[in-house]
Coordinates of C-alpha atoms in Angstrom, one line a residue:
M1 CA 51.5 10.2 24.3
T2 CA 50.1 14.6 24.6
S3 CA 46.4 15.3 23.9
P4 CA 45.6 17.7 21.2
V5 CA 44.4 21.1 22.3
F6 CA 41.6 22.7 20.1
P7 CA 40.4 25.4 19.6
S8 CA 37.7 27.7 22.3
A9 CA 34.9 28.3 20.6
P10 CA 34.0 30.2 18.3
R11 CA 35.4 27.2 16.2
R12 CA 35.1 28.8 12.0
V13 CA 33.3 25.2 9.8
M14 CA 32.6 25.8 5.7
I15 CA 29.9 24.3 3.9
I16 CA 30.5 23.6 0.4
G17 CA 26.8 22.2 -1.1
L18 CA 27.5 20.1 -4.4
D19 CA 23.4 19.0 -5.5
G20 CA 22.9 15.9 -6.2
A21 CA 26.4 14.7 -5.9
T22 CA 26.7 11.8 -5.8
W23 CA 28.9 8.9 -4.5
Q24 CA 28.6 6.8 -7.6
L25 CA 31.1 8.7 -9.1
A26 CA 33.1 10.3 -6.3
R27 CA 34.8 7.8 -5.3
P28 CA 35.5 5.7 -8.1
W29 CA 37.2 8.7 -9.5
A30 CA 38.2 10.4 -6.3
E31 CA 40.0 6.4 -6.3
A32 CA 41.5 6.6 -9.9
G33 CA 43.1 10.4 -9.2
H34 CA 40.6 12.4 -11.4
L35 CA 39.2 14.2 -8.5
P36 CA 42.3 14.9 -5.6
T37 CA 41.5 17.0 -3.6
F38 CA 38.5 14.3 -2.8
R39 CA 40.9 11.6 -2.4
R40 CA 42.5 13.8 0.0
L41 CA 39.4 15.0 2.2
M42 CA 38.6 11.0 2.2
A43 CA 42.2 10.4 3.5
E44 CA 42.4 12.6 6.4
G45 CA 38.1 13.2 7.5
A46 CA 35.9 10.8 7.6
W47 CA 33.1 10.8 4.5
G48 CA 30.0 8.9 4.0
T49 CA 26.5 8.0 2.5
L50 CA 24.3 11.0 3.3
Q51 CA 20.2 10.1 3.9
S52 CA 18.6 12.0 2.1
V53 CA 14.4 13.0 2.4
L54 CA 11.8 10.7 1.1
P55 CA 11.3 11.4 -1.8
P56 CA 14.8 12.4 -2.3
V57 CA 13.3 16.0 -3.7
T58 CA 15.8 19.9 -4.0
P59 CA 12.9 21.4 -1.7
A60 CA 12.4 19.8 1.3
A61 CA 16.1 18.3 1.2
W62 CA 17.8 21.3 1.5
S63 CA 14.2 22.5 4.6
S64 CA 15.7 19.4 6.1
F65 CA 19.6 20.6 6.0
A66 CA 19.4 24.1 7.1
T67 CA 16.8 23.8 9.4
G68 CA 17.5 19.9 11.2
L69 CA 13.5 18.8 10.6
N70 CA 11.7 16.4 9.0
P71 CA 8.9 17.4 6.2
G72 CA 6.1 17.1 8.3
K73 CA 8.2 20.4 11.0
H74 CA 9.4 22.6 7.9
G75 CA 6.3 21.8 6.1
L76 CA 8.2 22.0 2.5
F77 CA 8.1 17.9 1.0
D78 CA 7.7 19.0 -2.4
F79 CA 8.2 21.2 -5.8
V80 CA 4.2 22.9 -5.2
G81 CA 1.6 22.7 -2.3
R82 CA -1.9 22.5 -2.6
R83 CA -2.8 25.7 -1.8
D84 CA -5.3 25.5 0.3
G85 CA -8.6 25.6 -0.2
S86 CA -8.3 24.6 -4.1
Y87 CA -6.7 21.9 -6.3
E88 CA -4.4 24.6 -7.8
T89 CA -0.5 25.1 -7.0
Y90 CA 2.0 27.5 -5.1
V91 CA 6.4 27.2 -6.5
A92 CA 7.3 26.0 -2.8
N93 CA 9.7 28.8 -0.9
A94 CA 11.4 29.7 2.5
G95 CA 8.2 31.8 3.1
Y96 CA 6.3 28.8 3.4
R97 CA 9.0 26.7 5.1
D98 CA 8.5 27.4 9.2
G99 CA 11.6 26.3 11.6
V100 CA 14.8 28.3 12.6
P101 CA 18.1 27.4 9.4
L102 CA 21.8 27.0 11.1
W103 CA 22.4 30.1 10.3
Q104 CA 20.1 31.6 12.0
L105 CA 20.3 30.4 15.5
A106 CA 24.5 30.8 14.8
G107 CA 23.4 34.4 14.1
R108 CA 21.1 34.7 17.2
A109 CA 24.1 32.5 19.5
G110 CA 26.6 36.0 18.4
R111 CA 28.2 34.0 15.1
R112 CA 28.7 36.2 12.1
V113 CA 27.0 33.7 9.2
T114 CA 27.3 34.1 5.6
V115 CA 24.4 31.9 3.4
F116 CA 24.8 32.4 -0.6
N117 CA 22.8 30.3 -3.0
V118 CA 20.7 27.3 -0.9
P119 CA 17.4 26.3 -2.5
A120 CA 14.1 27.3 -1.7
T121 CA 15.8 30.1 0.9
Y122 CA 14.5 33.0 -1.3
P123 CA 13.1 35.1 0.4
P124 CA 16.5 35.7 2.8
D125 CA 17.1 35.3 6.8
R126 CA 17.9 38.4 7.5
V127 CA 20.6 36.8 9.8
N128 CA 23.7 38.5 12.1
G129 CA 26.0 38.7 8.6
L130 CA 25.5 38.2 4.1
M131 CA 22.6 36.0 1.8
V132 CA 21.7 35.4 -1.2
S133 CA 18.6 33.2 -1.9
G134 CA 19.8 30.8 -4.6
F135 CA 17.4 28.0 -6.5
L136 CA 14.1 29.1 -6.7
T137 CA 14.2 32.6 -6.6
P138 CA 11.8 34.3 -9.3
A139 CA 13.3 36.0 -11.7
H140 CA 12.8 39.2 -11.1
A141 CA 13.7 39.8 -7.8
T142 CA 15.2 42.9 -6.0
D143 CA 15.0 41.7 -2.4
A144 CA 17.0 38.2 -3.1
A145 CA 19.5 38.7 -0.4
W146 CA 20.2 40.7 2.8
P147 CA 21.6 43.4 3.5
P148 CA 19.3 43.8 0.5
E149 CA 22.0 46.1 -0.5
L150 CA 24.4 42.9 -1.1
Q151 CA 22.0 41.8 -4.5
A152 CA 23.6 44.8 -6.6
E153 CA 26.6 44.9 -5.2
L154 CA 27.4 40.8 -5.8
A155 CA 25.6 41.9 -9.7
R156 CA 27.9 43.7 -10.1
A157 CA 31.0 42.3 -9.0
V158 CA 30.2 39.0 -10.4
P159 CA 27.4 40.1 -13.6
Q160 CA 27.9 36.8 -15.4
F161 CA 25.8 34.6 -11.8
T162 CA 22.5 33.4 -12.0
F163 CA 20.1 31.5 -10.4
Y164 CA 19.4 28.7 -13.0
P165 CA 21.7 27.6 -15.9
P166 CA 21.2 29.7 -18.7
N167 CA 20.9 27.5 -21.0
I168 CA 18.8 24.5 -20.6
Y169 CA 19.8 21.3 -22.6
S170 CA 18.0 20.6 -25.9
P171 CA 19.7 17.6 -28.3
G172 CA 21.9 19.6 -30.5
H173 CA 23.1 22.4 -28.0
E174 CA 25.1 20.0 -26.1
A175 CA 28.2 21.6 -26.6
E176 CA 26.3 24.8 -25.8
F177 CA 25.0 23.1 -22.6
I178 CA 28.7 21.9 -21.8
Q179 CA 29.9 25.2 -21.4
A180 CA 26.6 26.8 -20.3
I181 CA 27.1 24.6 -17.0
S182 CA 30.9 25.1 -16.5
D183 CA 30.8 28.8 -17.2
L184 CA 27.8 28.6 -14.3
N185 CA 30.4 27.0 -11.8
R186 CA 32.6 29.0 -12.8
A187 CA 30.7 32.5 -12.2
T188 CA 29.2 30.9 -8.1
L189 CA 32.8 30.5 -8.0
E190 CA 33.8 33.9 -8.5
A191 CA 30.8 34.5 -5.9
V192 CA 32.0 32.4 -3.6
R193 CA 35.5 35.3 -3.5
Y194 CA 33.8 37.9 -3.6
L195 CA 31.6 36.9 0.1
L196 CA 34.2 35.7 1.6
R197 CA 36.1 38.0 1.1
R198 CA 33.1 40.5 2.2
Q199 CA 32.5 39.7 5.7
P200 CA 34.6 38.5 8.6
W201 CA 32.3 34.7 9.0
D202 CA 31.9 32.1 12.0
L203 CA 29.9 29.6 9.6
F204 CA 29.9 30.5 5.3
V205 CA 26.9 28.1 3.2
A206 CA 27.4 27.9 -0.1
V207 CA 25.8 25.5 -2.9
F208 CA 27.7 24.3 -6.2
M209 CA 24.1 23.6 -9.0
G210 CA 26.4 22.7 -11.4
T211 CA 26.4 19.2 -10.5
D212 CA 22.4 18.3 -10.9
V213 CA 21.5 20.5 -13.8
I214 CA 25.0 17.9 -16.6
Q215 CA 23.8 14.7 -14.7
H216 CA 20.1 15.3 -15.7
F217 CA 20.9 15.0 -18.4
L218 CA 23.8 14.1 -20.2
W219 CA 24.1 10.9 -17.3
G220 CA 23.0 8.7 -20.0
P221 CA 25.8 9.4 -22.6
M222 CA 27.7 8.8 -19.3
A223 CA 27.1 5.7 -18.5
Q224 CA 27.2 4.6 -23.0
G225 CA 30.5 5.8 -23.5
E226 CA 28.4 8.2 -26.5
G227 CA 32.0 9.8 -27.7
E228 CA 32.2 14.4 -26.2
L229 CA 29.5 13.6 -24.1
A230 CA 30.6 10.8 -22.5
G231 CA 33.3 13.0 -19.9
A232 CA 31.1 16.3 -19.1
I233 CA 29.8 14.9 -16.1
L234 CA 33.8 13.9 -15.0
D235 CA 35.0 17.9 -16.5
C236 CA 32.2 19.1 -14.1
Y237 CA 33.3 17.2 -11.3
R238 CA 36.9 18.2 -11.9
Q239 CA 35.7 21.6 -11.8
M240 CA 34.5 20.9 -8.7
D241 CA 37.4 18.8 -6.9
T242 CA 39.4 22.5 -8.6
A243 CA 37.1 24.5 -6.1
L244 CA 37.9 23.1 -3.3
E245 CA 41.5 23.0 -3.1
E246 CA 41.1 26.4 -4.1
L247 CA 39.2 26.9 -0.8
V248 CA 40.3 24.3 1.3
A249 CA 43.8 26.3 1.0
G250 CA 42.0 29.3 2.7
L251 CA 40.9 27.5 5.8
G252 CA 42.6 28.0 8.6
P253 CA 44.4 24.4 11.0
D254 CA 41.6 25.6 12.5
D255 CA 38.4 25.4 10.9
Y256 CA 36.5 22.6 9.4
L257 CA 35.1 21.5 6.3
V258 CA 31.3 20.1 6.0
V259 CA 31.2 18.8 2.7
M260 CA 27.3 17.3 1.3
S261 CA 24.7 16.9 -1.8
D262 CA 21.3 17.5 -0.7
H263 CA 20.4 13.7 -3.0
G264 CA 22.2 11.4 -5.0
F265 CA 21.9 10.5 -8.8
G266 CA 20.9 7.6 -10.9
P267 CA 20.1 7.0 -14.6
L268 CA 16.3 7.5 -15.5
S269 CA 14.4 5.4 -18.0
H270 CA 10.6 5.3 -17.3
Y271 CA 8.9 8.2 -16.4
V272 CA 5.8 6.8 -13.8
H273 CA 2.4 8.8 -14.7
V274 CA 0.6 8.7 -11.7
N275 CA -2.9 10.3 -12.4
A276 CA -2.3 7.8 -15.6
W277 CA -2.5 4.8 -13.3
L278 CA -5.2 6.3 -10.9
A279 CA -7.8 6.7 -13.7
G280 CA -6.3 3.7 -15.4
H281 CA -8.0 2.0 -12.3
G282 CA -10.3 4.1 -11.2
Y283 CA -9.4 6.4 -8.6
L284 CA -9.5 9.6 -10.5
K285 CA -12.5 10.1 -12.5
F286 CA -13.4 13.3 -15.7
R287 CA -15.9 15.4 -15.8
R288 CA -18.2 14.2 -17.9
N289 CA -19.5 18.1 -20.1
P290 CA -19.2 18.2 -23.8
L291 CA -15.6 19.7 -24.1
S292 CA -14.2 17.3 -21.5
A293 CA -15.0 13.9 -22.6
L294 CA -14.2 14.7 -25.7
K295 CA -11.1 15.8 -24.6
A296 CA -10.4 11.9 -22.5
V297 CA -11.3 10.7 -26.2
A298 CA -8.3 11.5 -27.5
Y299 CA -7.1 11.1 -24.6
R300 CA -7.5 7.5 -24.9
L301 CA -7.1 7.9 -28.2
G302 CA -2.8 8.9 -27.4
F303 CA -3.5 12.8 -28.6
T304 CA -1.1 13.9 -25.6
P305 CA 1.1 16.9 -24.9
L306 CA 3.6 14.4 -25.0
G307 CA 2.3 12.2 -27.9
V308 CA 1.9 15.8 -30.2
Y309 CA 5.5 16.6 -28.8
E310 CA 7.0 13.0 -30.0
R311 CA 5.2 14.2 -33.3
L312 CA 6.6 17.6 -33.5
R313 CA 10.0 16.0 -32.3
A314 CA 10.4 13.2 -35.1
L315 CA 9.2 16.8 -37.7
G316 CA 12.2 19.3 -35.9
L317 CA 9.9 21.6 -34.3
G318 CA 10.1 20.0 -30.3
G319 CA 12.8 22.7 -30.3
R320 CA 11.1 25.5 -31.9
M321 CA 7.9 24.2 -29.3
Q322 CA 10.6 25.2 -26.5
E323 CA 11.5 28.7 -27.6
T324 CA 8.0 29.6 -27.7
A325 CA 6.5 28.0 -24.7
S326 CA 9.6 30.1 -22.7
R327 CA 8.1 33.6 -24.8
R328 CA 4.2 32.7 -23.9
N329 CA 4.2 30.5 -21.4
E330 CA 0.5 31.7 -20.3
W331 CA -0.8 31.4 -24.1
L332 CA 0.7 27.4 -23.5
K333 CA -1.0 27.0 -20.1
A334 CA -4.1 27.8 -21.7
M335 CA -3.6 26.0 -25.2
V336 CA -3.0 23.5 -23.2
Q337 CA -5.9 23.1 -21.0
K338 CA -8.1 23.2 -23.9
L339 CA -6.7 21.0 -25.9
F340 CA -5.9 17.9 -23.5
L341 CA -7.4 17.2 -20.5
S342 CA -5.2 18.9 -17.1
L343 CA -7.1 18.8 -13.5
P344 CA -9.4 21.4 -14.4
D345 CA -10.9 17.9 -15.8
V346 CA -11.3 16.1 -13.3
D347 CA -14.6 16.0 -11.7
W348 CA -13.1 15.9 -8.5
S349 CA -17.3 14.8 -6.7
R350 CA -16.1 11.1 -8.4
T351 CA -12.0 11.4 -7.5
R352 CA -11.1 9.5 -4.8
A353 CA -7.0 9.5 -5.3
Y354 CA -4.9 12.2 -7.3
S355 CA -1.2 13.5 -7.7
L356 CA 0.8 16.6 -7.5
G357 CA 4.6 16.7 -6.9
F358 CA 7.2 15.9 -8.5
G359 CA 8.2 12.2 -6.9
G360 CA 4.8 11.1 -7.7
P361 CA 2.6 11.2 -4.2
I362 CA -0.5 10.1 -4.5
F363 CA -3.0 12.3 -2.8
V364 CA -7.3 10.9 -0.7
N365 CA -9.5 13.5 -2.1
L366 CA -9.9 14.2 1.6
Q367 CA -13.2 15.1 3.0
G368 CA -12.8 18.5 5.1
R369 CA -9.0 19.0 3.9
E370 CA -10.1 19.1 -0.1
P371 CA -12.5 22.0 -0.7
Q372 CA -14.4 18.7 -2.7
G373 CA -13.3 16.4 -0.7
I374 CA -15.2 12.3 -1.2
V375 CA -13.6 10.0 1.0
A376 CA -14.7 9.6 4.8
P377 CA -12.1 10.5 7.4
G378 CA -11.6 6.4 9.6
A379 CA -12.2 3.9 7.9
G380 CA -13.3 4.9 4.5
Y381 CA -9.6 6.6 4.6
E382 CA -8.0 3.9 6.0
A383 CA -9.9 1.1 3.6
L384 CA -9.0 3.4 0.2
L385 CA -5.4 3.8 1.0
A386 CA -5.3 -0.2 1.7
Q387 CA -6.9 -0.9 -2.1
I388 CA -4.2 1.4 -3.4
E389 CA -1.6 -0.3 -1.4
A390 CA -3.0 -3.4 -2.6
D391 CA -3.1 -1.8 -7.1
L392 CA 0.4 -0.7 -6.8
R393 CA 1.4 -4.2 -5.0
Q394 CA -0.4 -5.8 -7.8
T395 CA 0.7 -3.5 -10.6
V396 CA 4.2 -5.7 -12.9
D397 CA 6.2 -4.2 -15.1
P398 CA 5.4 -4.4 -18.7
V399 CA 9.0 -4.9 -19.7
T400 CA 10.8 -7.3 -16.6
G401 CA 7.0 -9.0 -15.5
R402 CA 8.5 -8.7 -12.0
P403 CA 5.8 -6.3 -9.1
F404 CA 6.9 -3.0 -10.2
V405 CA 6.5 -1.4 -6.5
G406 CA 9.0 -2.0 -4.0
Q407 CA 7.6 -0.4 -1.5
V408 CA 4.6 1.5 -0.5
Y409 CA 5.0 4.0 2.9
R410 CA 1.9 5.5 4.5
R411 CA 2.6 9.4 5.6
Q412 CA 2.5 8.7 9.5
E413 CA 5.8 6.2 8.7
L414 CA 8.1 9.1 6.9
Y415 CA 6.8 13.0 8.4
T416 CA 5.8 13.9 12.1
G417 CA 5.0 17.1 12.9
P418 CA 3.1 19.9 12.3
H419 CA 2.9 19.7 9.1
A420 CA 2.1 15.9 8.3
D421 CA -1.2 16.3 7.6
H422 CA -0.5 18.8 4.7
A423 CA 1.6 15.8 4.0
P424 CA 0.8 13.0 0.7
D425 CA -1.4 10.4 2.3
L426 CA 0.8 7.8 0.1
I427 CA 4.1 8.0 -1.4
F428 CA 5.3 4.8 -3.2
V429 CA 9.1 4.0 -4.8
P430 CA 9.4 1.8 -8.2
A431 CA 11.3 -1.4 -7.4
D432 CA 13.5 -0.2 -10.2
W433 CA 14.6 3.5 -9.1
A434 CA 15.9 4.5 -13.0
C435 CA 11.1 4.4 -13.3
Q436 CA 10.4 8.7 -11.5
P437 CA 7.2 9.0 -11.0
F438 CA 5.0 12.0 -11.6
G439 CA 2.8 14.1 -10.4
T440 CA 2.8 17.3 -12.1
H441 CA 2.8 16.3 -14.9
E442 CA -0.9 15.9 -15.3
F443 CA -2.3 14.1 -18.2
A444 CA 0.8 14.7 -20.0
S445 CA 0.6 11.1 -21.8
H446 CA -2.6 8.4 -21.2
R447 CA 0.2 5.7 -20.8
W448 CA 1.1 4.9 -16.7
L449 CA 4.4 4.4 -17.5
E450 CA 6.4 5.7 -20.6
P451 CA 10.8 5.5 -22.5
C452 CA 12.1 9.0 -20.7
R453 CA 14.0 10.6 -24.3
D454 CA 13.9 13.9 -22.7
R455 CA 16.2 12.6 -19.4
S456 CA 18.8 10.7 -18.2
G457 CA 19.7 11.0 -15.1
T458 CA 16.8 11.9 -11.8
H459 CA 17.4 11.6 -7.9
R460 CA 18.5 8.9 -5.4
L461 CA 17.9 9.1 -1.7
D462 CA 21.7 8.8 -1.1
G463 CA 23.8 11.9 -0.4
L464 CA 27.5 12.4 -0.5
L465 CA 29.2 13.9 3.0
L466 CA 32.4 14.6 4.2
L467 CA 33.8 15.9 7.7
W468 CA 37.2 17.5 7.5
G469 CA 38.9 19.1 10.3
P470 CA 41.2 18.7 13.9
G471 CA 39.0 16.1 15.4
V472 CA 37.4 14.8 12.7
R473 CA 38.6 11.1 12.2
R474 CA 40.8 10.6 9.8
G475 CA 39.6 8.1 6.7
V476 CA 36.6 6.6 9.1
Q477 CA 33.2 6.1 6.4
V478 CA 30.0 7.1 8.0
E479 CA 26.9 4.9 8.5
R480 CA 23.5 6.1 8.5
A481 CA 24.2 9.8 8.1
A482 CA 21.2 11.4 7.2
I483 CA 20.5 15.3 6.2
V484 CA 19.1 16.5 9.3
D485 CA 21.5 15.3 10.8
V486 CA 24.2 18.2 9.3
A487 CA 23.2 20.6 11.6
P488 CA 22.9 19.9 14.5
T489 CA 26.8 18.8 13.9
V490 CA 27.9 21.9 12.8
L491 CA 26.3 23.2 15.4
A492 CA 28.3 21.3 17.8
L493 CA 31.0 22.2 16.5
L494 CA 30.2 25.9 16.1
G495 CA 29.6 25.5 19.9
V496 CA 25.7 27.0 20.0
P497 CA 22.7 24.9 21.6
I498 CA 21.1 22.5 19.7
P499 CA 17.3 22.9 19.9
T500 CA 15.8 19.2 21.3
G501 CA 13.1 20.0 18.8
M502 CA 15.5 19.2 15.6
D503 CA 15.0 15.8 14.3
G504 CA 19.0 14.9 13.6
R505 CA 22.1 13.9 15.4
V506 CA 25.6 15.0 16.4
L507 CA 27.4 12.8 14.2
S508 CA 29.7 11.5 16.9
A509 CA 31.3 8.4 15.5
A510 CA 33.1 11.5 12.9
L511 CA 34.6 13.1 15.6
E512 CA 37.6 11.8 18.1
D513 CA 36.8 11.2 21.5
S514 CA 38.6 14.5 22.5
L515 CA 37.1 16.5 20.5
L516 CA 33.2 15.8 22.0
T517 CA 35.1 16.9 25.0
A518 CA 35.9 19.6 24.6
L519 CA 32.7 20.6 22.7
D520 CA 31.3 20.3 25.5
I521 CA 27.8 19.7 23.0
R522 CA 24.6 21.5 24.8
Y523 CA 21.1 21.9 23.7
D524 CA 17.8 24.1 24.6
Q525 CA 15.0 22.5 25.9
A526 CA 12.7 25.3 24.5
E527 CA 12.2 23.7 21.3
E528 CA 12.1 27.1 19.6
G529 CA 12.0 27.1 15.9
I530 CA 9.4 24.4 14.9
S531 CA 6.6 27.2 13.8
V532 CA 7.7 30.8 12.7
H533 CA 4.9 31.3 10.3
R534 CA 7.0 33.8 8.0
P535 CA 5.6 36.5 5.5
L536 CA 4.8 35.0 1.6
P537 CA 6.8 36.6 -0.6
D538 CA 4.8 39.3 -2.7
M539 CA 6.0 37.1 -6.2
S540 CA 3.9 38.5 -9.4
Q541 CA 1.9 36.4 -11.6
E542 CA 4.7 36.6 -14.5
D543 CA 7.8 35.6 -11.5
E544 CA 5.4 32.7 -11.2
E545 CA 4.8 31.3 -14.6
L546 CA 9.0 31.5 -15.0
L547 CA 9.6 29.4 -11.9
R548 CA 7.3 26.5 -13.8
H549 CA 9.4 27.6 -16.5
H550 CA 12.0 26.5 -15.6
L551 CA 11.6 24.0 -13.4
R552 CA 9.5 22.3 -16.9
G553 CA 13.6 22.0 -18.3
L554 CA 14.9 20.6 -15.9
G555 CA 12.3 18.0 -16.0
Y556 CA 10.3 19.0 -12.6
V557 CA 7.4 20.1 -12.9
A558 CA 4.9 20.0 -15.8

């Protein structure tokens, strides 16, 4: 039997990201014949789950994909981060990210790259080729592409493309929401077609966002078989399957395809208001001035943003409130801070711990790090973490009567690198992932556990991965693949040296021995690219608030 002949470098690699896609849905649908392209790629290539970062948050996960680094090295942990010297937050973007992404490494090695719609890549890199940033790009940005003229060029070619779904879900408008997701998928594919024609490429990266958004809002109707809504997510996956069929047909016999998601998905039943839990256990205290004290009393009586919103919804005014918020964000924010408890009402001189972030991370109010830190580093810090962990483990699920928390992690268990000191001090995972911890909602509810009525799906740790091309093992299920493994694997396929500072590894179990020999995998001992210090984008307050509004619509921030 003759050994296969593999093309000499440079090889071509296409990466298609399906944000939030999960094998929990894709595998049974593929096996049932609903997703024939998925079924073909599974039979002809290697596939398996792709472990995300913990917590599985979009900006952190896509940044780990791009750089092959854990968040402690690239620096993005969440949708928001805390500004140095204050308790205020910023919205994550590539200006806060360290590490050289794989498209820059490929470009420096002479490969032509096209990168499109990857979340948290604004402002875009100056690549050897084309790049258009993705989700978390400001609505009014005029610098979202490289070269700069590409942004207007793409807008003329595909005017219907947007970085955000144009119609966030609201009850009574399900049909419009489903159509908006379908239109977004269609426009994204049209933009991909345009960029494929725009220039030759060796590395092509594109991300579709529709799978994530539709699962957030329609997972429940799908699981419960609610009439016409039950098949909406399947239709979205079918749309992606058809897109993949077209893209595969355009690849050559020597090309490689990677299909991946940044995290998985599953049902959502409850919000965990972490700051409410911390306040209830005495770790977070409120100011004693008359206004804050009055708001604290009202808070304990249930006068909260979530409580008021539920009353408005009962009167049929919830949609009107959302519409008003979309036009008057600054006014609404000011009114919330005047009427309800918020971070300005926290007494930092008596607060030992607080939460800021989508995954409910817990931060210690540490001396020398926080502007008004009161917890001493060393023994005091460790004792506080032990106490919080003990209280978390003793917390009981009020529905089941069982322990509520499944796992608790210290920062050093999850993160290493120069940014690890900015990571959360403690991260916990509920025993039931359908309970979503939140720190960005501040004091939306006076209850630490509240039924979720606006969304029915949320992120899970296990995303999906497919590898396809000459020399990829056929039908093999890859075990223990992590999102940081994608970058070094793609660099190996491209024949580009892999920085030794990467946390990921080449997924050799997915590749035939003959291909591994032909690749002649090399490593760059310089460890270049861990610290980059990109300039921060010049973002207006209006753009920042519009970003927060989009994230509120998806349930990621308050």
